[in-house]
PDB file of C-alpha atoms and ligand atoms in Angstrom:
ATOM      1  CA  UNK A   1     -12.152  21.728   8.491  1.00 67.00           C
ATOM      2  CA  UNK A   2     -13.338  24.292  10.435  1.00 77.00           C
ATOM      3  CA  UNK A   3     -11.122  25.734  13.730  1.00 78.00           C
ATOM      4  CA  UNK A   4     -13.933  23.776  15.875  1.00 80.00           C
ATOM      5  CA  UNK A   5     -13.729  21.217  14.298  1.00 81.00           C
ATOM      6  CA  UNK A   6      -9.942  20.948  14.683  1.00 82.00           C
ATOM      7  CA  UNK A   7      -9.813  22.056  18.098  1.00 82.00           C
ATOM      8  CA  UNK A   8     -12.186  19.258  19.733  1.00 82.00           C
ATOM      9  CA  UNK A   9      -9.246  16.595  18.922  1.00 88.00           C
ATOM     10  CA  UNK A  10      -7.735  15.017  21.242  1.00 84.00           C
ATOM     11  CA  UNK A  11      -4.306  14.925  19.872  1.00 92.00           C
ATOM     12  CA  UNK A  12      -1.290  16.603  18.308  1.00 95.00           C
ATOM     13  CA  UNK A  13      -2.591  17.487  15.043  1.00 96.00           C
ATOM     14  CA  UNK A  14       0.679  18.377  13.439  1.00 96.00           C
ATOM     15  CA  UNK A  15       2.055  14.729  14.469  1.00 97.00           C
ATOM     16  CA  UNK A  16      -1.114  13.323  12.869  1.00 98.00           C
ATOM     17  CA  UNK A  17      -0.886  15.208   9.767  1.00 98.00           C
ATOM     18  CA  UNK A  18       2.883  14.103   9.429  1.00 98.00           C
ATOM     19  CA  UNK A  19       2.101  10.485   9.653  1.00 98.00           C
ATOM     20  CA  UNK A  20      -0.643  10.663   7.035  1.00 98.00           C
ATOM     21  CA  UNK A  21       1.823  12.792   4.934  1.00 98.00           C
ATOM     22  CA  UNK A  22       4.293   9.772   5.295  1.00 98.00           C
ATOM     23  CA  UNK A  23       0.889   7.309   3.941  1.00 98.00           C
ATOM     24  CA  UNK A  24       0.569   9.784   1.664  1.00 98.00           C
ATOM     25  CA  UNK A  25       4.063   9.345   0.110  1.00 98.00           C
ATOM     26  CA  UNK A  26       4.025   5.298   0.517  1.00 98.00           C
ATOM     27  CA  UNK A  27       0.575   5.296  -1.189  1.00 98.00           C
ATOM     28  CA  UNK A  28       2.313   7.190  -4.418  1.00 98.00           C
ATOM     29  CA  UNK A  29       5.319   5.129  -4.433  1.00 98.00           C
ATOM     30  CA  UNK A  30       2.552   2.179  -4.086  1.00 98.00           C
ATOM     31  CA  UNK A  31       0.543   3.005  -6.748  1.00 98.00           C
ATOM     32  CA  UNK A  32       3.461   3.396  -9.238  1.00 98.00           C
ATOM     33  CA  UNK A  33       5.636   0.177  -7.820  1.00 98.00           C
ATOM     34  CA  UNK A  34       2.297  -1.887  -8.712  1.00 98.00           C
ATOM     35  CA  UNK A  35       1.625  -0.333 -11.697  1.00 98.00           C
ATOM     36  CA  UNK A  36       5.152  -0.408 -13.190  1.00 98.00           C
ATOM     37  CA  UNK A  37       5.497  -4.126 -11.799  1.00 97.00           C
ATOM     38  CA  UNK A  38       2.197  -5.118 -13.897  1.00 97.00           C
ATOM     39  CA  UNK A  39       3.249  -3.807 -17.056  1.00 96.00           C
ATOM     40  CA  UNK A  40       6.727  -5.297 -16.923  1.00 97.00           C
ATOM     41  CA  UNK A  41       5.655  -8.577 -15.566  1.00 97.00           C
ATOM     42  CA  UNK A  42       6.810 -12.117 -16.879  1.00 97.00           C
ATOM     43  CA  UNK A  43       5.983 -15.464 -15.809  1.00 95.00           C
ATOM     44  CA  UNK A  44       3.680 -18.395 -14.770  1.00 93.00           C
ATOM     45  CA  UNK A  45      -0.154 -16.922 -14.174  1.00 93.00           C
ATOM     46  CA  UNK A  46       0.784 -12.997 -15.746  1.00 95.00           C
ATOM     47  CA  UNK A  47      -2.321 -12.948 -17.840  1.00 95.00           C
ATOM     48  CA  UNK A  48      -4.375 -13.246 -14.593  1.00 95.00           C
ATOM     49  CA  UNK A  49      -2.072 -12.065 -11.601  1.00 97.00           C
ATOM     50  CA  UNK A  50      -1.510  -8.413 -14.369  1.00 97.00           C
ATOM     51  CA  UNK A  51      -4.981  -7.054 -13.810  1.00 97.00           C
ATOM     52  CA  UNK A  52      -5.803  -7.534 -10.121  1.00 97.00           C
ATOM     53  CA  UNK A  53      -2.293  -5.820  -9.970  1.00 98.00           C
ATOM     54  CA  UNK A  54      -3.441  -3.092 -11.839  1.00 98.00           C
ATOM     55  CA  UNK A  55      -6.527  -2.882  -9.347  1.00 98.00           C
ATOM     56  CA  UNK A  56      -4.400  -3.040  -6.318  1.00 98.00           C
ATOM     57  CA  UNK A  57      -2.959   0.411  -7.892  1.00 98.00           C
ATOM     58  CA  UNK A  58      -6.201   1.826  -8.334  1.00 98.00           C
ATOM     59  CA  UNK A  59      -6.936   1.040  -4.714  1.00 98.00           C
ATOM     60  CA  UNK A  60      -3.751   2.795  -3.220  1.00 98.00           C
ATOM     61  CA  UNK A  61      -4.137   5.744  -5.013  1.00 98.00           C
ATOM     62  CA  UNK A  62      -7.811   5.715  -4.150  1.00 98.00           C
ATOM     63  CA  UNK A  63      -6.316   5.932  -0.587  1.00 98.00           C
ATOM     64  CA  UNK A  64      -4.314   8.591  -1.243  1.00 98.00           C
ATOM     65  CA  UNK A  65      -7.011  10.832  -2.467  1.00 98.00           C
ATOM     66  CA  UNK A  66      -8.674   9.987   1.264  1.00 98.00           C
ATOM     67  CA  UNK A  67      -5.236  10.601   2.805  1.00 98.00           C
ATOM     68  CA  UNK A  68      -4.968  13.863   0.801  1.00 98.00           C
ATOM     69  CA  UNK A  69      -8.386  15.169   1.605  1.00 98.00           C
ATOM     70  CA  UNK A  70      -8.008  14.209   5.751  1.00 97.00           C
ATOM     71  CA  UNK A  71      -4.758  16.179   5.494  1.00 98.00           C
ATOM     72  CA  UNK A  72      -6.677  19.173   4.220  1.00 97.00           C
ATOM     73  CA  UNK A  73      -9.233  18.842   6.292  1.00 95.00           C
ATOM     74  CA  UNK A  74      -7.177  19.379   9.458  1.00 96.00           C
ATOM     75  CA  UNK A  75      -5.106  22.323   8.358  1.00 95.00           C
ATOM     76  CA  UNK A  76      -2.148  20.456   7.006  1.00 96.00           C
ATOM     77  CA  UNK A  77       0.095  20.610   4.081  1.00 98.00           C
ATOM     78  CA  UNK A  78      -0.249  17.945   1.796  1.00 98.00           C
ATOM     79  CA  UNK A  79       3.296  16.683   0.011  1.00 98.00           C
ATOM     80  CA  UNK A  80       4.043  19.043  -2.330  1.00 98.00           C
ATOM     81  CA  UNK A  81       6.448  17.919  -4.246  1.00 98.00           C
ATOM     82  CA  UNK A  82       7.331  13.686  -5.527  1.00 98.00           C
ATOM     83  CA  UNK A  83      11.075  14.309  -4.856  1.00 98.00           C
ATOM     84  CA  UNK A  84      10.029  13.950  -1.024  1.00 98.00           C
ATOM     85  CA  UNK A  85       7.868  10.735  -1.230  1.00 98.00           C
ATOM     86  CA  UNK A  86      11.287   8.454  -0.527  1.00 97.00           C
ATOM     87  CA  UNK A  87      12.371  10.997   2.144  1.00 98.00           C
ATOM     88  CA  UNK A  88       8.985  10.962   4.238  1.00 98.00           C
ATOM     89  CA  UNK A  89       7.845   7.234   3.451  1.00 98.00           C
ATOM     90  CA  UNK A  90       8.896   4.582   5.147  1.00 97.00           C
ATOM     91  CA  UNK A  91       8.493   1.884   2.745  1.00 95.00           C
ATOM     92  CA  UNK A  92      11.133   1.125   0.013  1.00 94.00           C
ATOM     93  CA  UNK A  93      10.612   1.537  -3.382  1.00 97.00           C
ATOM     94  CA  UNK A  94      12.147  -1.343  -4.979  1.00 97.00           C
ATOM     95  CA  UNK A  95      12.694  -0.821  -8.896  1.00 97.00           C
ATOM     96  CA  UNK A  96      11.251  -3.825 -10.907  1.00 97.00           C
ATOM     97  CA  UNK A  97      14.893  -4.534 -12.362  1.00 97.00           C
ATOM     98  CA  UNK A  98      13.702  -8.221 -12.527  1.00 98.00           C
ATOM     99  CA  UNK A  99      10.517  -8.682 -14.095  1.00 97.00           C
ATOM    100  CA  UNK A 100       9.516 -12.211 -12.826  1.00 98.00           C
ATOM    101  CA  UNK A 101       6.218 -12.542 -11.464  1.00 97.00           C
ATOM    102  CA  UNK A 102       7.540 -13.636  -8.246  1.00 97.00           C
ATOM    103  CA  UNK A 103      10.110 -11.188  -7.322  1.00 97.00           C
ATOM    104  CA  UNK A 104       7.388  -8.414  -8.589  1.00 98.00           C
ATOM    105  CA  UNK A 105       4.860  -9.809  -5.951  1.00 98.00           C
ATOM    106  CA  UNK A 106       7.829  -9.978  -3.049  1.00 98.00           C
ATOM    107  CA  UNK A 107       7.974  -6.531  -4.224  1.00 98.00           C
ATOM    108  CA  UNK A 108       4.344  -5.368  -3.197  1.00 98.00           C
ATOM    109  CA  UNK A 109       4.208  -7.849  -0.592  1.00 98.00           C
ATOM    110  CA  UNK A 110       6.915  -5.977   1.127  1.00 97.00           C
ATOM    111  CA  UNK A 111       5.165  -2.604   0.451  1.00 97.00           C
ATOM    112  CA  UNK A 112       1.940  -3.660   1.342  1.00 98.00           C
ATOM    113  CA  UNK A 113       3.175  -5.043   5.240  1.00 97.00           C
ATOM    114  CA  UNK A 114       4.829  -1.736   5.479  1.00 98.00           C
ATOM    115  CA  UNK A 115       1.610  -0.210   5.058  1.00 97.00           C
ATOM    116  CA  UNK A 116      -0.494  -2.253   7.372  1.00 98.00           C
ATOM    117  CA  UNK A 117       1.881  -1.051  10.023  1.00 98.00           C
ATOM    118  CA  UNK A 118       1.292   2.418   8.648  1.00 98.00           C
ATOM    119  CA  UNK A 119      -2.318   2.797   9.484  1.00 98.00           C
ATOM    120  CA  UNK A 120      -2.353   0.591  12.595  1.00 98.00           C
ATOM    121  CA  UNK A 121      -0.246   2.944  13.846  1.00 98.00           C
ATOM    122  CA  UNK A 122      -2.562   5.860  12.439  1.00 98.00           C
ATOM    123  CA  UNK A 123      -5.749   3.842  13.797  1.00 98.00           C
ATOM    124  CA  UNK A 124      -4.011   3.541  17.280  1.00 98.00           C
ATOM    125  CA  UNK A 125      -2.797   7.318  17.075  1.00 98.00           C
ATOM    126  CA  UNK A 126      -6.569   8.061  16.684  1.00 97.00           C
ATOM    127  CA  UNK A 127      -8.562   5.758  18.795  1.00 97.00           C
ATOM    128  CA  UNK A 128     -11.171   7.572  20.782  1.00 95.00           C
ATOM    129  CA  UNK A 129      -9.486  11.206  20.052  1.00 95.00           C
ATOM    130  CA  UNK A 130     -10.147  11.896  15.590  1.00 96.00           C
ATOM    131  CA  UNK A 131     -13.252   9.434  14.782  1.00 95.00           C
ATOM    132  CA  UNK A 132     -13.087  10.592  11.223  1.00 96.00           C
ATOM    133  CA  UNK A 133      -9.014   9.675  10.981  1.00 97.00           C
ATOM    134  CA  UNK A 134      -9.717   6.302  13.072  1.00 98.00           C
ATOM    135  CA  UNK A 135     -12.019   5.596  10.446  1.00 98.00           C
ATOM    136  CA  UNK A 136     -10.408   6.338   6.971  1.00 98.00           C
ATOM    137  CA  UNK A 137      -7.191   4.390   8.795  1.00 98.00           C
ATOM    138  CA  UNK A 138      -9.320   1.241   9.633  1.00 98.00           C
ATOM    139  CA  UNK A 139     -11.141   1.164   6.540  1.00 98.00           C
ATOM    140  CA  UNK A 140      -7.732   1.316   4.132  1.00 98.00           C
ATOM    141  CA  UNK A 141      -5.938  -1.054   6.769  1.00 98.00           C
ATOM    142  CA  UNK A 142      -8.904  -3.179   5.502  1.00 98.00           C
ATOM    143  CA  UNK A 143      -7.935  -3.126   1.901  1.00 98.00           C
ATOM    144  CA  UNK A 144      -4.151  -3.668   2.636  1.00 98.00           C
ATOM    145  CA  UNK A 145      -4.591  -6.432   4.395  1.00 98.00           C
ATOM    146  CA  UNK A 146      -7.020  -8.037   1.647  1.00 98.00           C
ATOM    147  CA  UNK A 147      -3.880  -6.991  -0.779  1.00 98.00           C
ATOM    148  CA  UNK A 148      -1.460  -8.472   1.442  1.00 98.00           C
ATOM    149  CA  UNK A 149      -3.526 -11.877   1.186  1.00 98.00           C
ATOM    150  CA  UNK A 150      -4.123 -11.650  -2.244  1.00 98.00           C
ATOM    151  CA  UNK A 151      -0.205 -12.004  -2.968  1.00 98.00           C
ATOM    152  CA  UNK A 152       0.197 -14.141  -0.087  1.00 98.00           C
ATOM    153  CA  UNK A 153      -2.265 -16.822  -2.145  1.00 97.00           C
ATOM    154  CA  UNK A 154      -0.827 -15.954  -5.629  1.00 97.00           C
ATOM    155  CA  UNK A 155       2.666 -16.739  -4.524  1.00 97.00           C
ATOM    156  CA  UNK A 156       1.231 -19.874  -2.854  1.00 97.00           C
ATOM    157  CA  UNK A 157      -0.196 -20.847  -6.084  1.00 95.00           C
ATOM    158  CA  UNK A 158       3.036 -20.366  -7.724  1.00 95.00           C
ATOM    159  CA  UNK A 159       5.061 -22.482  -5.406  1.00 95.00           C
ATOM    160  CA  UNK A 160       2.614 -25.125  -5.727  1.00 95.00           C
ATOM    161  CA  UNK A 161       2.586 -25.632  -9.673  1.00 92.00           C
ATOM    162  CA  UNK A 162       6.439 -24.995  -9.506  1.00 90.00           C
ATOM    163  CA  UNK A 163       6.150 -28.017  -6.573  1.00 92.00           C
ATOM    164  CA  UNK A 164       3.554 -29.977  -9.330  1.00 92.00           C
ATOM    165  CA  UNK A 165       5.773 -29.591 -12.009  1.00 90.00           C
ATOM    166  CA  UNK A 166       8.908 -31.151 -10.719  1.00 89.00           C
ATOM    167  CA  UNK A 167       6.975 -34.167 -10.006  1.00 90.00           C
ATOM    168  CA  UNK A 168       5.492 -34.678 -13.206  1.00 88.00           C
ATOM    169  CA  UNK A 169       9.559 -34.258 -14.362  1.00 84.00           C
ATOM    170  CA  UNK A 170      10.583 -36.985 -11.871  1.00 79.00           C
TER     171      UNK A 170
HETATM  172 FE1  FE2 B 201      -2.797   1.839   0.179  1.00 79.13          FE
HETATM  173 FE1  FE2 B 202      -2.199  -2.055  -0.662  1.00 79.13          FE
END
């Protein structure tokens, strides 16, 4: 972005640009804790929980390539190098160790709350000073809170034909 362009914020730049580095590095460790979790997966409704995994990964690195680009834009640095994703996010990555579909989903469930704080943070940060930050924030806050309810009803669905089943057993 141009020095104009840059200048006419209202805001510390360099604090914005190292909160969207941090989304940057939870949006990596995202993508690949979704996309490991899907192809590792076992359990009760894999064939159909798999791929809207797979397109929850799409969608987070999707938001890193806006994260990326916005960090560009406004001078910044964007991570360099994957060996500081853990050190700058603030989300855990949790290894699949257990594939069961369950503990996989608690597993992006966890990431994807830590990332709703993420950009409500960024969209507050912004609001009124960086239109075009406020608005790539509030748009992906969109999609993780869509993600967040997607797991939210697929492990609601599980504990209900878990529920189901131990009646028929009774
Ligand atoms: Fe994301
Ligand atoms: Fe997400």
């Amino acid at each position: 972005m141009g020095k104009q362009g840059i200048n006419i914020l209202k805001l510390n730049v360099k604090k914005l640009t190292k909160m969207l580095n941090a989304a940057l590095s939870e949006e990596w460790l995202a993508y690949y804790q979704y996309w490991i979790g899907a192809r590792l997966m076992e359990g009760p409704m894999r064939s159909e929980i798999e791929p809207e995994l797979l397109v929850h990964a799409d969608q987070e690195l999707n938001h890193a390539v806006l994260v990326v680009g916005r960090i560009i834009q406004l001078g910044g640095t964007p991570v360099l190098n994957p060996a500081d994703w853990p050190k700058f996010s603030r989300c855990d990555y949790e290894a699949p160790n257990d594939p069961y579909v369950e503990i996989i989903l608690q597993q992006n469930l966890k990431g994807e709350r830590c990332a709703n704080q993420r950009y409500k943070e960024i969209a507050d940060f912004t609001s009124g000073k960086d239109h075009t930050t406020h608005q790539m924030a509030t748009t992906i806050l969109n999609e993780e809170l869509e993600h967040e309810q997607d797991i939210e009803d697929w492990l609601t669905d599980l504990q209900r034909m878990k529920e189901d089943l131990k009646k028929i057993r009774q």
